CSV table of C-alpha atoms in Angstrom, one decimal:
chain,number,residue,atom,x,y,z
F,1,MET,CA,115.5,104.0,100.4
F,2,ASN,CA,116.9,100.5,100.7
F,3,ARG,CA,115.2,97.5,102.3
F,4,PRO,CA,117.3,97.2,105.6
F,5,ARG,CA,116.8,100.9,106.4
F,6,THR,CA,113.1,100.7,105.7
F,7,LEU,CA,112.9,97.6,107.9
F,8,VAL,CA,114.7,99.2,110.8
F,9,LEU,CA,112.8,102.4,110.6
F,10,THR,CA,109.5,100.6,110.4
F,11,LEU,CA,110.3,98.4,113.4
F,12,ILE,CA,111.2,101.5,115.4
F,13,VAL,CA,108.0,103.3,114.4
F,14,ALA,CA,105.9,100.1,115.2
F,15,LEU,CA,107.6,99.8,118.6
F,16,LEU,CA,107.0,103.5,119.5
F,17,ALA,CA,103.4,103.3,118.3
F,18,GLY,CA,102.8,100.1,120.2
F,19,VAL,CA,104.2,101.7,123.4
F,20,LEU,CA,101.9,104.7,122.9
F,21,VAL,CA,98.8,102.4,122.3
F,22,ALA,CA,99.7,100.4,125.4
F,23,LEU,CA,100.1,103.6,127.4
F,24,PHE,CA,96.8,105.0,126.2
F,25,ALA,CA,95.0,101.7,126.8
F,26,THR,CA,96.3,101.1,130.3
F,27,SER,CA,97.2,104.4,131.9
F,28,ILE,CA,95.4,107.3,130.4
F,29,ALA,CA,91.7,107.7,130.8
F,30,PRO,CA,89.8,108.6,127.7
F,31,VAL,CA,87.2,110.6,129.7
F,32,ALA,CA,87.6,113.9,131.5
F,33,ASP,CA,86.8,114.5,135.1
F,34,ASP,CA,83.2,115.6,134.2
F,35,GLY,CA,82.6,112.3,132.3
F,36,ALA,CA,82.8,113.7,128.8
F,37,LEU,CA,85.1,112.3,126.2
F,38,ASP,CA,88.6,113.8,126.3
F,39,VAL,CA,89.0,114.5,122.6
F,40,PRO,CA,92.7,115.2,122.5
F,41,VAL,CA,93.6,112.0,124.3
F,42,PHE,CA,91.2,110.0,122.2
F,43,ALA,CA,92.6,111.6,119.0
F,44,ALA,CA,96.1,110.8,120.1
F,45,PHE,CA,95.1,107.1,120.8
F,46,VAL,CA,93.4,106.9,117.4
F,47,GLY,CA,96.5,108.4,115.7
F,48,ALA,CA,98.9,106.0,117.5
F,49,LEU,CA,96.6,103.1,116.6
F,50,THR,CA,96.6,104.1,112.9
F,51,VAL,CA,100.4,104.5,112.9
F,52,LEU,CA,100.8,101.1,114.5
F,53,VAL,CA,98.5,99.3,112.0
F,54,GLY,CA,100.3,101.1,109.1
F,55,ALA,CA,103.8,100.1,110.4
F,56,LEU,CA,102.7,96.5,111.0
F,57,ALA,CA,101.2,96.3,107.5
F,58,THR,CA,104.4,97.7,106.1
F,59,LEU,CA,106.4,95.0,107.8
F,60,LEU,CA,104.0,92.4,106.5
F,61,ALA,CA,104.2,93.9,103.0
F,62,LEU,CA,108.1,93.9,103.1
F,63,GLY,CA,108.1,90.2,103.9
F,64,LEU,CA,105.5,89.4,101.2
F,65,HIS,CA,107.3,91.5,98.6
F,66,ALA,CA,110.6,89.6,99.3
F,67,ARG,CA,108.8,86.3,98.4
F,68,TRP,CA,106.3,87.6,95.7
F,69,PRO,CA,107.6,90.8,94.1
F,70,THR,CA,104.5,90.9,91.9
F,71,LEU,CA,102.5,92.2,94.9
F,72,ALA,CA,104.7,95.4,94.7
F,73,GLY,CA,104.0,95.8,91.0
F,74,VAL,CA,107.4,94.4,89.9
F,75,ARG,CA,107.7,91.5,87.5
F,76,ARG,CA,111.3,90.5,88.3
F,77,GLY,CA,114.0,91.5,90.7
F,78,ARG,CA,113.8,93.2,94.0
F,79,PRO,CA,110.9,95.6,94.5
F,80,ASP,CA,111.3,99.1,95.9
F,81,PRO,CA,110.5,99.3,99.6
F,82,VAL,CA,108.5,102.4,98.9
F,83,ALA,CA,105.7,100.1,97.6
F,84,ALA,CA,105.5,98.4,101.0
F,85,VAL,CA,105.4,101.7,102.8
F,86,ARG,CA,102.7,102.9,100.5
F,87,GLN,CA,100.7,99.7,101.1
F,88,GLY,CA,101.2,100.1,104.9
F,89,VAL,CA,99.9,103.7,104.8
F,90,ILE,CA,96.8,102.6,102.8
F,91,ALA,CA,96.2,99.9,105.5
F,92,GLY,CA,96.5,102.5,108.2
F,93,VAL,CA,94.0,104.8,106.5
F,94,VAL,CA,91.6,101.8,106.0
F,95,CYS,CA,91.9,101.1,109.7
F,96,LEU,CA,91.2,104.7,110.5
F,97,THR,CA,88.2,104.7,108.2
F,98,PHE,CA,86.8,101.6,109.9
F,99,LEU,CA,87.3,103.2,113.3
F,100,VAL,CA,85.6,106.5,112.4
F,101,LEU,CA,82.7,104.6,110.8
F,102,ALA,CA,82.3,102.5,113.9
F,103,LEU,CA,82.3,105.6,116.1
F,104,LEU,CA,79.5,107.1,113.9
F,105,ASP,CA,77.5,103.8,114.1
F,106,SER,CA,77.7,103.6,110.3
F,107,LEU,CA,80.0,100.6,110.0
F,108,ASP,CA,78.2,97.8,108.1
F,109,ILE,CA,79.3,95.3,105.4
F,110,ALA,CA,78.6,97.7,102.6
F,111,PHE,CA,81.0,100.3,103.9
F,112,VAL,CA,83.6,97.7,104.7
F,113,LEU,CA,83.5,96.3,101.2
F,114,VAL,CA,83.5,99.7,99.5
F,115,THR,CA,86.4,100.9,101.7
F,116,LEU,CA,88.4,97.8,100.9
F,117,LEU,CA,87.5,98.1,97.2
F,118,LEU,CA,88.6,101.7,97.1
F,119,ALA,CA,91.9,100.9,98.9
F,120,GLY,CA,92.6,98.2,96.3
F,121,LEU,CA,91.7,100.6,93.4
F,122,VAL,CA,94.0,103.3,94.8
F,123,GLU,CA,96.9,100.8,95.1
F,124,ALA,CA,96.3,99.4,91.6
F,125,PHE,CA,96.2,102.9,90.2
F,126,VAL,CA,99.4,103.9,91.8
F,127,GLN,CA,101.1,100.7,90.6
F,128,VAL,CA,100.0,101.2,87.0
F,129,ARG,CA,100.9,104.9,87.0
F,130,GLY,CA,104.1,104.5,89.1
């Protein structure tokens, strides 16, 4: 996968996810008629939000890797865009983890630090093994 194709596909995914998040935030009620939480609608909103954060993080990583290729695990030359996609997916999963912990009323600084540490360790492990 080359960099321009990755950039275009990521932009398309970010736009579609942004439209879905805006649609869910403005037009679709997250509660059913009886006042209970509408789980499929809420799950779709959370999924769209996770994809949006992952796509935006991928775009950010692509820009940062162009300037500093070491962030992608490459000493010299152009890094593979797959590293940016991987880092974007990790950012999306971290966002999803924070959201789930917040919904369970378990989000505190210890969980935030541990989640960020685990995300960094996963990325470092993949860069070393990759």
